[in-house]
mmCIF file of C-alpha atoms and ligand atoms in Angstrom:
data_model
loop_
_atom_site.group_PDB
_atom_site.id
_atom_site.type_symbol
_atom_site.label_atom_id
_atom_site.label_comp_id
_atom_site.label_asym_id
_atom_site.label_seq_id
_atom_site.Cartn_x
_atom_site.Cartn_y
_atom_site.Cartn_z
ATOM 1 C CA ASN A 1 -15.148 38.389 3.955
ATOM 2 C CA TYR A 2 -13.252 35.502 4.585
ATOM 3 C CA TYR A 3 -12.528 33.672 7.594
ATOM 4 C CA ALA A 4 -10.714 30.046 8.341
ATOM 5 C CA ILE A 5 -11.276 28.199 11.145
ATOM 6 C CA ILE A 6 -7.933 25.374 11.516
ATOM 7 C CA MET A 7 -9.178 22.625 13.722
ATOM 8 C CA ALA A 8 -5.452 21.624 15.655
ATOM 9 C CA GLY A 9 -7.095 20.404 18.508
ATOM 10 C CA GLY A 10 -6.520 15.790 17.439
ATOM 11 C CA VAL A 11 -3.477 13.712 18.692
ATOM 12 C CA GLY A 12 -2.894 11.519 15.368
ATOM 13 C CA SER A 13 -2.460 8.633 17.700
ATOM 14 C CA ARG A 14 -1.956 6.412 14.639
ATOM 15 C CA PHE A 15 1.836 8.100 14.480
ATOM 16 C CA TRP A 16 3.181 6.952 17.272
ATOM 17 C CA PRO A 17 5.802 7.489 18.627
ATOM 18 C CA SER A 18 6.836 10.545 16.100
ATOM 19 C CA SER A 19 3.417 12.158 17.062
ATOM 20 C CA LYS A 20 2.427 11.960 20.706
ATOM 21 C CA ALA A 21 0.050 13.947 22.424
ATOM 22 C CA SER A 22 2.791 16.105 23.490
ATOM 23 C CA ASN A 23 3.781 16.709 20.157
ATOM 24 C CA PRO A 24 0.670 15.288 18.284
ATOM 25 C CA LYS A 25 0.501 14.733 13.982
ATOM 26 C CA GLN A 26 0.074 18.440 12.799
ATOM 27 C CA PHE A 27 3.064 19.802 14.530
ATOM 28 C CA ILE A 28 5.540 17.806 13.315
ATOM 29 C CA ASP A 29 6.968 17.603 9.812
ATOM 30 C CA ILE A 30 5.593 14.118 9.040
ATOM 31 C CA LEU A 31 6.852 14.123 5.419
ATOM 32 C CA GLY A 32 9.954 15.744 6.196
ATOM 33 C CA VAL A 33 9.573 18.571 4.021
ATOM 34 C CA GLY A 34 11.013 21.374 6.016
ATOM 35 C CA GLU A 35 7.833 22.371 6.896
ATOM 36 C CA THR A 36 5.019 21.002 9.933
ATOM 37 C CA LEU A 37 1.568 19.620 8.478
ATOM 38 C CA PHE A 38 0.072 22.800 10.110
ATOM 39 C CA GLN A 39 2.406 25.276 8.398
ATOM 40 C CA THR A 40 1.501 24.506 5.294
ATOM 41 C CA THR A 41 -1.854 24.448 6.339
ATOM 42 C CA PHE A 42 -1.713 28.164 7.410
ATOM 43 C CA ASN A 43 0.287 29.335 4.611
ATOM 44 C CA ARG A 44 -2.133 27.195 2.194
ATOM 45 C CA LEU A 45 -4.884 28.913 3.329
ATOM 46 C CA SER A 46 -3.448 32.369 3.851
ATOM 47 C CA ARG A 47 -3.181 32.680 0.355
ATOM 48 C CA LEU A 48 -7.111 33.663 0.210
ATOM 49 C CA ILE A 49 -7.665 33.811 2.971
ATOM 50 C CA PRO A 50 -6.340 37.192 5.292
ATOM 51 C CA SER A 51 -3.699 35.566 7.542
ATOM 52 C CA GLU A 52 -5.534 37.754 10.298
ATOM 53 C CA ASN A 53 -8.766 35.685 9.650
ATOM 54 C CA ILE A 54 -7.010 32.656 10.434
ATOM 55 C CA TYR A 55 -8.582 31.208 13.620
ATOM 56 C CA VAL A 56 -6.766 28.593 15.179
ATOM 57 C CA LEU A 57 -8.634 26.069 17.983
ATOM 58 C CA THR A 58 -6.410 23.723 19.382
ATOM 59 C CA ASN A 59 -5.970 22.363 22.968
ATOM 60 C CA LYS A 60 -4.574 24.782 25.493
ATOM 61 C CA LYS A 61 -1.244 22.363 26.242
ATOM 62 C CA TYR A 62 -0.102 23.273 22.157
ATOM 63 C CA VAL A 63 -0.551 26.799 22.296
ATOM 64 C CA ASP A 64 3.050 27.328 22.561
ATOM 65 C CA MET A 65 3.968 25.137 20.081
ATOM 66 C CA ILE A 66 1.527 27.133 17.473
ATOM 67 C CA LYS A 67 2.801 30.688 18.483
ATOM 68 C CA GLU A 68 6.793 29.325 17.593
ATOM 69 C CA GLN A 69 5.857 27.582 14.679
ATOM 70 C CA VAL A 70 3.867 30.791 12.987
ATOM 71 C CA PRO A 71 5.607 33.128 14.397
ATOM 72 C CA HIS A 72 3.717 36.479 13.471
ATOM 73 C CA ILE A 73 -0.177 34.631 14.388
ATOM 74 C CA LYS A 74 -1.665 37.122 16.942
ATOM 75 C CA ASP A 75 -2.653 35.928 20.691
ATOM 76 C CA TYR A 76 -6.416 36.562 19.361
ATOM 77 C CA GLN A 77 -5.924 33.948 16.730
ATOM 78 C CA ILE A 78 -5.322 31.008 18.767
ATOM 79 C CA VAL A 79 -8.430 29.797 21.062
ATOM 80 C CA PRO A 80 -7.104 27.230 23.490
ATOM 81 C CA GLU A 81 -9.915 24.935 24.271
ATOM 82 C CA PRO A 82 -9.640 23.591 28.010
ATOM 83 C CA GLU A 83 -10.465 20.164 26.795
ATOM 84 C CA MET A 84 -10.609 17.956 23.924
ATOM 85 C CA ARG A 85 -14.387 17.343 22.802
ATOM 86 C CA ASN A 86 -14.349 16.891 19.191
ATOM 87 C CA THR A 87 -14.939 19.076 16.129
ATOM 88 C CA ALA A 88 -18.717 20.234 16.642
ATOM 89 C CA PRO A 89 -18.122 22.239 20.095
ATOM 90 C CA SER A 90 -15.025 23.623 18.724
ATOM 91 C CA ILE A 91 -16.399 24.882 15.178
ATOM 92 C CA LEU A 92 -19.334 26.419 17.486
ATOM 93 C CA LEU A 93 -17.028 27.921 19.593
ATOM 94 C CA GLY A 94 -14.998 29.273 16.344
ATOM 95 C CA ALA A 95 -18.186 30.610 14.789
ATOM 96 C CA LEU A 96 -19.311 32.712 17.805
ATOM 97 C CA LYS A 97 -16.195 34.334 17.934
ATOM 98 C CA ILE A 98 -15.816 35.199 14.420
ATOM 99 C CA TYR A 99 -19.781 36.022 14.273
ATOM 100 C CA ASN A 100 -18.676 38.396 16.739
ATOM 101 C CA LYS A 101 -16.157 40.362 14.748
ATOM 102 C CA ASN A 102 -17.857 40.093 11.129
ATOM 103 C CA PRO A 103 -21.655 39.225 11.459
ATOM 104 C CA ASP A 104 -21.002 38.381 7.282
ATOM 105 C CA ALA A 105 -17.838 36.742 8.008
ATOM 106 C CA LEU A 106 -17.572 33.139 5.467
ATOM 107 C CA THR A 107 -15.654 30.937 6.774
ATOM 108 C CA LEU A 108 -13.893 27.448 5.834
ATOM 109 C CA VAL A 109 -12.947 25.064 8.344
ATOM 110 C CA ALA A 110 -10.277 23.075 7.744
ATOM 111 C CA PRO A 111 -8.278 20.382 9.227
ATOM 112 C CA SER A 112 -4.352 20.865 10.342
ATOM 113 C CA ASP A 113 -2.972 17.387 9.274
ATOM 114 C CA HIS A 114 -4.088 16.759 5.297
ATOM 115 C CA TRP A 115 -2.048 17.156 2.531
ATOM 116 C CA ILE A 116 -2.876 18.837 -0.784
ATOM 117 C CA LYS A 117 -1.193 18.373 -3.553
ATOM 118 C CA ASP A 118 -2.056 20.930 -5.945
ATOM 119 C CA GLU A 119 -2.477 24.297 -4.142
ATOM 120 C CA GLU A 120 -4.203 25.910 -7.012
ATOM 121 C CA ALA A 121 -6.724 23.695 -7.741
ATOM 122 C CA PHE A 122 -7.855 23.467 -4.148
ATOM 123 C CA LEU A 123 -7.674 27.193 -3.618
ATOM 124 C CA GLU A 124 -9.256 27.708 -7.001
ATOM 125 C CA THR A 125 -12.550 25.087 -5.071
ATOM 126 C CA VAL A 126 -12.796 26.887 -2.384
ATOM 127 C CA GLN A 127 -13.775 30.416 -3.889
ATOM 128 C CA LEU A 128 -16.223 28.368 -5.946
ATOM 129 C CA ALA A 129 -17.007 27.146 -2.042
ATOM 130 C CA PHE A 130 -17.098 30.752 -0.938
ATOM 131 C CA ASP A 131 -19.300 31.970 -3.737
ATOM 132 C CA GLY A 132 -21.957 29.674 -4.054
ATOM 133 C CA VAL A 133 -22.184 30.211 0.311
ATOM 134 C CA GLU A 134 -22.267 33.767 -0.389
ATOM 135 C CA LYS A 135 -24.981 33.560 -3.005
ATOM 136 C CA GLU A 136 -27.222 30.923 -1.330
ATOM 137 C CA ASP A 137 -26.766 30.023 2.866
ATOM 138 C CA ARG A 138 -25.766 26.449 2.582
ATOM 139 C CA LEU A 139 -23.344 23.757 4.103
ATOM 140 C CA ILE A 140 -20.618 22.863 2.055
ATOM 141 C CA THR A 141 -18.582 19.864 2.120
ATOM 142 C CA LEU A 142 -15.333 19.065 -0.312
ATOM 143 C CA GLY A 143 -15.645 15.998 -1.723
ATOM 144 C CA ILE A 144 -13.395 13.112 -2.613
ATOM 145 C CA GLU A 145 -13.496 10.388 -5.251
ATOM 146 C CA PRO A 146 -13.556 7.024 -3.016
ATOM 147 C CA THR A 147 -10.865 4.286 -4.127
ATOM 148 C CA TYR A 148 -11.610 1.281 -1.025
ATOM 149 C CA PRO A 149 -14.356 0.828 1.868
ATOM 150 C CA ASN A 150 -12.517 2.785 4.750
ATOM 151 C CA THR A 151 -14.613 3.215 6.921
ATOM 152 C CA GLY A 152 -12.603 6.399 9.176
ATOM 153 C CA TYR A 153 -14.883 8.666 6.684
ATOM 154 C CA GLY A 154 -18.153 10.789 5.950
ATOM 155 C CA TYR A 155 -19.275 8.960 2.754
ATOM 156 C CA ILE A 156 -21.713 11.227 1.032
ATOM 157 C CA LYS A 157 -23.740 10.382 -1.426
ATOM 158 C CA TYR A 158 -25.246 13.307 -4.465
ATOM 159 C CA ASP A 159 -26.567 12.839 -7.998
ATOM 160 C CA LYS A 160 -23.854 12.960 -10.309
ATOM 161 C CA SER A 161 -25.726 13.511 -13.135
ATOM 162 C CA GLU A 162 -26.254 17.417 -11.761
ATOM 163 C CA GLU A 163 -24.832 20.150 -13.685
ATOM 164 C CA SER A 164 -24.179 22.720 -10.977
ATOM 165 C CA GLN A 165 -20.375 22.500 -9.429
ATOM 166 C CA ILE A 166 -21.762 22.481 -5.634
ATOM 167 C CA LYS A 167 -24.155 19.368 -5.589
ATOM 168 C CA LYS A 168 -26.756 18.957 -3.240
ATOM 169 C CA VAL A 169 -26.249 16.491 -0.427
ATOM 170 C CA GLU A 170 -29.085 13.044 -0.560
ATOM 171 C CA GLU A 171 -27.321 11.937 3.049
ATOM 172 C CA PHE A 172 -24.557 12.160 4.440
ATOM 173 C CA THR A 173 -23.117 9.314 6.769
ATOM 174 C CA GLU A 174 -20.078 9.120 9.223
ATOM 175 C CA LYS A 175 -17.796 6.414 9.246
ATOM 176 C CA PRO A 176 -20.105 3.304 8.029
ATOM 177 C CA SER A 177 -19.345 -0.023 9.031
ATOM 178 C CA LEU A 178 -17.442 -1.925 6.398
ATOM 179 C CA LYS A 179 -20.452 -3.489 5.033
ATOM 180 C CA LYS A 180 -22.105 -0.577 4.132
ATOM 181 C CA ALA A 181 -19.588 1.650 3.026
ATOM 182 C CA GLY A 182 -18.405 -0.741 0.585
ATOM 183 C CA LYS A 183 -22.300 -0.988 -1.223
ATOM 184 C CA PHE A 184 -21.877 2.808 -1.166
ATOM 185 C CA LEU A 185 -18.036 2.006 -3.161
ATOM 186 C CA GLU A 186 -20.136 0.006 -5.393
ATOM 187 C CA ALA A 187 -23.222 2.748 -5.839
ATOM 188 C CA GLY A 188 -20.626 4.870 -7.610
ATOM 189 C CA ASN A 189 -23.046 8.002 -6.324
ATOM 190 C CA TYR A 190 -20.746 8.722 -3.287
ATOM 191 C CA ALA A 191 -17.541 10.478 -2.641
ATOM 192 C CA TRP A 192 -15.545 10.282 0.513
ATOM 193 C CA ASN A 193 -15.855 13.751 2.835
ATOM 194 C CA ALA A 194 -12.336 15.628 2.931
ATOM 195 C CA GLY A 195 -13.765 17.199 6.358
ATOM 196 C CA ILE A 196 -12.999 20.683 4.414
ATOM 197 C CA PHE A 197 -16.398 22.882 4.781
ATOM 198 C CA ILE A 198 -17.267 26.198 4.089
ATOM 199 C CA TRP A 199 -20.581 27.896 5.315
ATOM 200 C CA SER A 200 -21.165 31.897 6.649
ATOM 201 C CA ALA A 201 -20.780 31.822 10.570
ATOM 202 C CA ARG A 202 -24.271 33.226 10.779
ATOM 203 C CA PHE A 203 -25.675 30.210 9.007
ATOM 204 C CA ILE A 204 -23.829 27.117 10.640
ATOM 205 C CA ILE A 205 -24.412 29.169 13.887
ATOM 206 C CA GLU A 206 -28.241 28.641 13.074
ATOM 207 C CA ASN A 207 -27.738 24.959 12.308
ATOM 208 C CA PHE A 208 -26.730 24.390 15.873
ATOM 209 C CA LYS A 209 -29.078 26.234 17.086
ATOM 210 C CA LYS A 210 -31.540 23.600 15.123
ATOM 211 C CA TYR A 211 -29.755 20.367 15.350
ATOM 212 C CA MET A 212 -27.606 20.652 18.590
ATOM 213 C CA PRO A 213 -30.277 22.806 20.636
ATOM 214 C CA GLU A 214 -28.328 22.055 24.038
ATOM 215 C CA MET A 215 -24.358 22.447 23.263
ATOM 216 C CA TYR A 216 -25.971 25.815 21.691
ATOM 217 C CA GLY A 217 -27.176 26.580 25.068
ATOM 218 C CA ILE A 218 -24.500 26.298 26.711
ATOM 219 C CA PHE A 219 -22.811 28.679 24.569
ATOM 220 C CA GLU A 220 -25.249 31.458 24.069
ATOM 221 C CA LYS A 221 -24.359 32.339 27.996
ATOM 222 C CA GLY A 222 -21.109 33.303 26.696
ATOM 223 C CA GLU A 223 -22.568 35.908 24.172
ATOM 224 C CA LYS A 224 -21.351 38.834 25.955
ATOM 225 C CA LEU A 225 -17.833 37.373 26.314
ATOM 226 C CA TRP A 226 -16.759 36.744 23.003
ATOM 227 C CA ASN A 227 -13.566 38.750 22.088
ATOM 228 C CA THR A 228 -13.208 39.948 25.777
ATOM 229 C CA ASN A 229 -11.360 38.950 28.383
ATOM 230 C CA GLY A 230 -14.043 37.044 30.390
ATOM 231 C CA GLU A 231 -14.196 34.677 27.685
ATOM 232 C CA ASN A 232 -11.302 32.521 28.907
ATOM 233 C CA ASP A 233 -12.882 32.329 32.604
ATOM 234 C CA PHE A 234 -16.659 31.359 30.516
ATOM 235 C CA LEU A 235 -14.686 28.443 28.763
ATOM 236 C CA GLU A 236 -12.698 27.028 31.344
ATOM 237 C CA LYS A 237 -15.876 27.080 33.756
ATOM 238 C CA ASN A 238 -18.312 25.497 30.412
ATOM 239 C CA TYR A 239 -15.984 24.028 27.450
ATOM 240 C CA HIS A 240 -16.327 20.619 29.627
ATOM 241 C CA ARG A 241 -19.929 20.691 29.420
ATOM 242 C CA ALA A 242 -20.037 21.047 25.809
ATOM 243 C CA SER A 243 -20.952 16.552 24.356
ATOM 244 C CA ASN A 244 -17.649 14.941 22.698
ATOM 245 C CA ILE A 245 -19.141 14.750 19.621
ATOM 246 C CA SER A 246 -17.986 15.494 15.815
ATOM 247 C CA ILE A 247 -19.595 18.240 12.984
ATOM 248 C CA ASP A 248 -20.108 15.043 11.066
ATOM 249 C CA TYR A 249 -22.125 13.346 13.518
ATOM 250 C CA GLY A 250 -24.023 16.365 15.046
ATOM 251 C CA ILE A 251 -24.626 18.548 11.998
ATOM 252 C CA MET A 252 -23.267 17.112 9.000
ATOM 253 C CA GLU A 253 -25.868 13.954 9.044
ATOM 254 C CA LYS A 254 -28.747 15.406 10.030
ATOM 255 C CA ALA A 255 -28.988 19.453 8.629
ATOM 256 C CA ASP A 256 -31.054 19.649 5.239
ATOM 257 C CA SER A 257 -28.964 21.892 3.154
ATOM 258 C CA VAL A 258 -25.674 20.489 2.477
ATOM 259 C CA TYR A 259 -23.971 20.651 -0.507
ATOM 260 C CA VAL A 260 -20.861 18.777 -2.287
ATOM 261 C CA ILE A 261 -18.144 20.156 -4.350
ATOM 262 C CA PRO A 262 -16.340 17.014 -6.064
ATOM 263 C CA VAL A 263 -12.723 17.763 -6.315
ATOM 264 C CA ASP A 264 -10.436 17.313 -8.480
ATOM 265 C CA PHE A 265 -7.422 17.691 -6.958
ATOM 266 C CA LYS A 266 -5.095 14.899 -4.862
ATOM 267 C CA TRP A 267 -5.873 14.751 -1.050
ATOM 268 C CA SER A 268 -5.120 12.611 1.418
ATOM 269 C CA ASP A 269 -5.381 12.593 5.033
ATOM 270 C CA LEU A 270 -2.207 11.039 5.973
ATOM 271 C CA GLY A 271 -3.986 8.742 8.191
ATOM 272 C CA THR A 272 -1.367 5.975 8.187
ATOM 273 C CA TRP A 273 2.203 5.965 7.689
ATOM 274 C CA SER A 274 1.537 3.183 4.384
ATOM 275 C CA SER A 275 -0.496 6.463 3.310
ATOM 276 C CA VAL A 276 2.596 9.137 3.956
ATOM 277 C CA GLN A 277 4.454 6.618 2.202
ATOM 278 C CA SER A 278 2.345 6.957 -1.355
ATOM 279 C CA GLU A 279 3.151 11.212 -1.562
ATOM 280 C CA LEU A 280 6.084 10.213 -0.818
ATOM 281 C CA PRO A 281 9.102 9.573 -2.970
ATOM 282 C CA SER A 282 11.128 5.489 -2.891
ATOM 283 C CA ASP A 283 14.019 4.504 -3.570
ATOM 284 C CA ASP A 284 14.279 1.961 -6.574
ATOM 285 C CA LYS A 285 13.486 -1.275 -4.281
ATOM 286 C CA GLY A 286 10.579 0.755 -2.599
ATOM 287 C CA ASN A 287 11.804 1.947 0.354
ATOM 288 C CA THR A 288 10.509 5.402 1.599
ATOM 289 C CA LEU A 289 13.754 7.463 3.746
ATOM 290 C CA ILE A 290 11.672 10.642 6.501
ATOM 291 C CA ASN A 291 14.968 12.132 7.503
ATOM 292 C CA ALA A 292 16.734 9.129 7.100
ATOM 293 C CA ARG A 293 19.441 7.680 5.302
ATOM 294 C CA LEU A 294 19.337 3.876 4.466
ATOM 295 C CA HIS A 295 22.206 0.847 4.057
ATOM 296 C CA SER A 296 20.323 -2.180 2.319
ATOM 297 C CA LYS A 297 20.453 -5.543 1.048
ATOM 298 C CA ASP A 298 17.534 -7.669 0.375
ATOM 299 C CA ALA A 299 15.326 -5.141 1.634
ATOM 300 C CA SER A 300 12.013 -3.384 0.115
ATOM 301 C CA ASP A 301 9.115 -1.143 0.579
ATOM 302 C CA ASN A 302 9.862 -0.483 3.921
ATOM 303 C CA ILE A 303 8.694 2.787 5.889
ATOM 304 C CA ILE A 304 11.500 4.674 7.485
ATOM 305 C CA SER A 305 11.745 7.704 9.856
ATOM 306 C CA SER A 306 14.251 8.870 12.003
ATOM 307 C CA TYR A 307 15.500 12.717 13.148
ATOM 308 C CA ASN A 308 18.628 13.727 12.031
ATOM 309 C CA GLN A 309 19.229 11.672 9.368
ATOM 310 C CA LYS A 310 20.587 9.019 10.990
ATOM 311 C CA ILE A 311 22.118 6.191 9.122
ATOM 312 C CA VAL A 312 19.961 2.718 9.073
ATOM 313 C CA ALA A 313 21.405 -0.477 8.210
ATOM 314 C CA ILE A 314 18.631 -3.681 7.274
ATOM 315 C CA ARG A 315 18.607 -6.652 6.250
ATOM 316 C CA GLY A 316 16.045 -9.148 4.908
ATOM 317 C CA LEU A 317 13.309 -6.832 6.344
ATOM 318 C CA SER A 318 10.557 -6.034 3.501
ATOM 319 C CA ASP A 319 7.153 -4.167 3.777
ATOM 320 C CA TYR A 320 7.627 -3.061 7.818
ATOM 321 C CA ILE A 321 7.262 0.445 9.708
ATOM 322 C CA ILE A 322 10.664 1.718 12.111
ATOM 323 C CA VAL A 323 10.185 4.985 13.179
ATOM 324 C CA GLU A 324 12.253 6.229 15.697
ATOM 325 C CA ASP A 325 11.654 9.085 18.164
ATOM 326 C CA LYS A 326 13.766 10.391 21.233
ATOM 327 C CA ASP A 327 12.986 7.736 23.336
ATOM 328 C CA VAL A 328 10.712 5.053 21.293
ATOM 329 C CA LEU A 329 11.792 3.014 18.726
ATOM 330 C CA MET A 330 9.114 1.031 16.971
ATOM 331 C CA ILE A 331 9.435 -1.436 14.392
ATOM 332 C CA VAL A 332 5.729 -3.111 12.567
ATOM 333 C CA PRO A 333 4.852 -4.865 10.087
ATOM 334 C CA LYS A 334 2.553 -2.328 7.719
ATOM 335 C CA SER A 335 -0.132 -5.409 7.986
ATOM 336 C CA GLU A 336 -0.748 -4.443 11.156
ATOM 337 C CA GLU A 337 -0.234 -0.242 11.048
ATOM 338 C CA GLN A 338 -3.738 -0.132 11.742
ATOM 339 C CA GLU A 339 -3.162 -1.648 15.399
ATOM 340 C CA ILE A 340 -0.568 1.264 16.162
ATOM 341 C CA LYS A 341 -2.702 3.104 18.310
ATOM 342 C CA GLU A 342 -3.436 0.166 20.614
ATOM 343 C CA LEU A 343 0.462 -0.757 20.819
ATOM 344 C CA ARG A 344 0.893 2.980 21.780
ATOM 345 C CA GLU A 345 -0.957 2.567 24.518
ATOM 346 C CA SER A 346 0.016 -1.202 25.791
ATOM 347 C CA VAL A 347 2.991 0.706 25.321
ATOM 348 C CA MET A 348 2.635 3.676 27.890
ATOM 349 C CA LYS A 349 0.605 1.061 30.287
ATOM 350 C CA GLU A 350 3.859 -0.413 30.764
ATOM 351 C CA PHE A 351 6.320 2.346 31.012
HETATM 352 N N1 GDD B 401 -9.018 22.224 17.954
HETATM 353 C C1 GDD B 401 -9.549 21.081 17.766
HETATM 354 N N2 GDD B 401 -10.505 20.052 18.909
HETATM 355 N N3 GDD B 401 -9.821 20.288 16.887
HETATM 356 C C2 GDD B 401 -9.795 18.824 16.695
HETATM 357 C C3 GDD B 401 -10.523 18.176 17.963
HETATM 358 C C4 GDD B 401 -10.764 18.764 19.164
HETATM 359 O O1 GDD B 401 -11.123 18.280 20.162
HETATM 360 N N4 GDD B 401 -10.553 16.776 17.856
HETATM 361 C C5 GDD B 401 -10.015 16.492 16.587
HETATM 362 N N5 GDD B 401 -9.926 18.004 15.973
HETATM 363 C C6 GDD B 401 -9.037 18.325 14.436
HETATM 364 C C7 GDD B 401 -8.544 17.029 14.105
HETATM 365 O O2 GDD B 401 -7.026 17.798 14.148
HETATM 366 C C8 GDD B 401 -8.255 16.786 12.428
HETATM 367 O O3 GDD B 401 -7.540 17.907 11.865
HETATM 368 C C9 GDD B 401 -9.191 17.458 12.547
HETATM 369 O O4 GDD B 401 -10.112 18.172 13.546
HETATM 370 C C10 GDD B 401 -10.524 15.911 11.869
HETATM 371 O O5 GDD B 401 -10.528 15.334 12.778
HETATM 372 P P1 GDD B 401 -10.149 13.615 13.201
HETATM 373 O O6 GDD B 401 -10.127 12.782 14.523
HETATM 374 O O7 GDD B 401 -9.221 13.548 12.295
HETATM 375 O O8 GDD B 401 -11.436 13.784 12.091
HETATM 376 P P2 GDD B 401 -11.682 11.422 11.510
HETATM 377 O O9 GDD B 401 -10.688 11.775 10.272
HETATM 378 O O10 GDD B 401 -11.976 10.911 12.668
HETATM 379 O O11 GDD B 401 -13.199 12.399 10.245
HETATM 380 C C11 GDD B 401 -13.147 13.573 10.201
HETATM 381 O O12 GDD B 401 -12.562 13.125 8.527
HETATM 382 C C12 GDD B 401 -12.775 12.805 8.033
HETATM 383 C C13 GDD B 401 -11.683 12.978 6.550
HETATM 384 O O13 GDD B 401 -10.227 12.983 6.828
HETATM 385 C C14 GDD B 401 -14.359 13.474 9.557
HETATM 386 O O14 GDD B 401 -15.031 14.915 9.058
HETATM 387 C C15 GDD B 401 -14.695 12.622 8.348
HETATM 388 O O15 GDD B 401 -15.796 12.590 8.018
HETATM 389 C C16 GDD B 401 -14.241 12.811 6.955
HETATM 390 O O16 GDD B 401 -13.987 11.822 6.166
HETATM 391 MG MG1 MG B 402 -8.376 12.494 10.500
#
């Protein structure tokens, strides 16, 4: 009864120029390990979940890329969204299709672009969560011990003294202000939301009915069409009507039966070039190379990403991000990596 939904519709604009709308972060080998993040995610989940039960929710323009990267995937496993509407509509659609196939389905929802170091520990945690939702209907998320006040994450308040491994969530706050995030960190009884969810298909659908009735109403009309030829046409006509909202704001902040499993494996959402660098080896000067060879003097703590093992020669440059793609070469100080998204936009406007 194990199923999975892989969320693979985002754009990953902070990794420009390597990641772009035509080839987003999850479909590139951003770590230079010989596999894209999407491939790694698919393989990791297939170890616990029958691979024919793994559904990939994505924008319709990425369908061919997915088939190329996981050649044995069947057409029915790829669910093309006509438009980007964030994760809530996408997760509801996936749940409805899976429920239609198997009303007893237990479902893992996973992002396609994260890095997890210890696969065994990850799979053990997911197994624990599957057992947990099989025993009792609830919404389980995986929690990461926070280390700094990142405002791009969801914060989960829970009782640390509770003995059970699956802990009741007292409050879920998506993307708090910096001030709030700082307070949460100080308080000590918060975890970051990893964005990896476990629930039964039936229960998440019930939660949509309760907390997002409008969105549920739009999809309800497709009831007879799931997993038939009529599905695509229905989505083309109706998907855009669903509001553009994430599952975190739409359900997780509001629902009562939210639980968290604090995890002990290393996790990163690889949100920035620096976070990619922290997961990769570097030379004795702290330079990290991704598909590049380096010749340097007085150069340290740089991140250098090329393709085809290009030779990069640097003198007197430290703490920079140097990323080369077919058409673009970007050189930005690490201190400005949060601005890459904006940089991408202004470059696209100009050229
Ligand atoms: N299919 C589909 N359609 N996937 C999407 C869409 C969409 O319209 N939009 C985003 N995704 C995918 C992304 O590719 C990513 O794998 C995942 O859904 C999460 O979306 P993000 O846009 O990366 O979310 P976030 O990083 O702002 O926040 C989420 O993740 C954090 C941890 O990384 C939230 O769940 C936070 O609470 C959490 O802390
Ligand atoms: Mg993210």
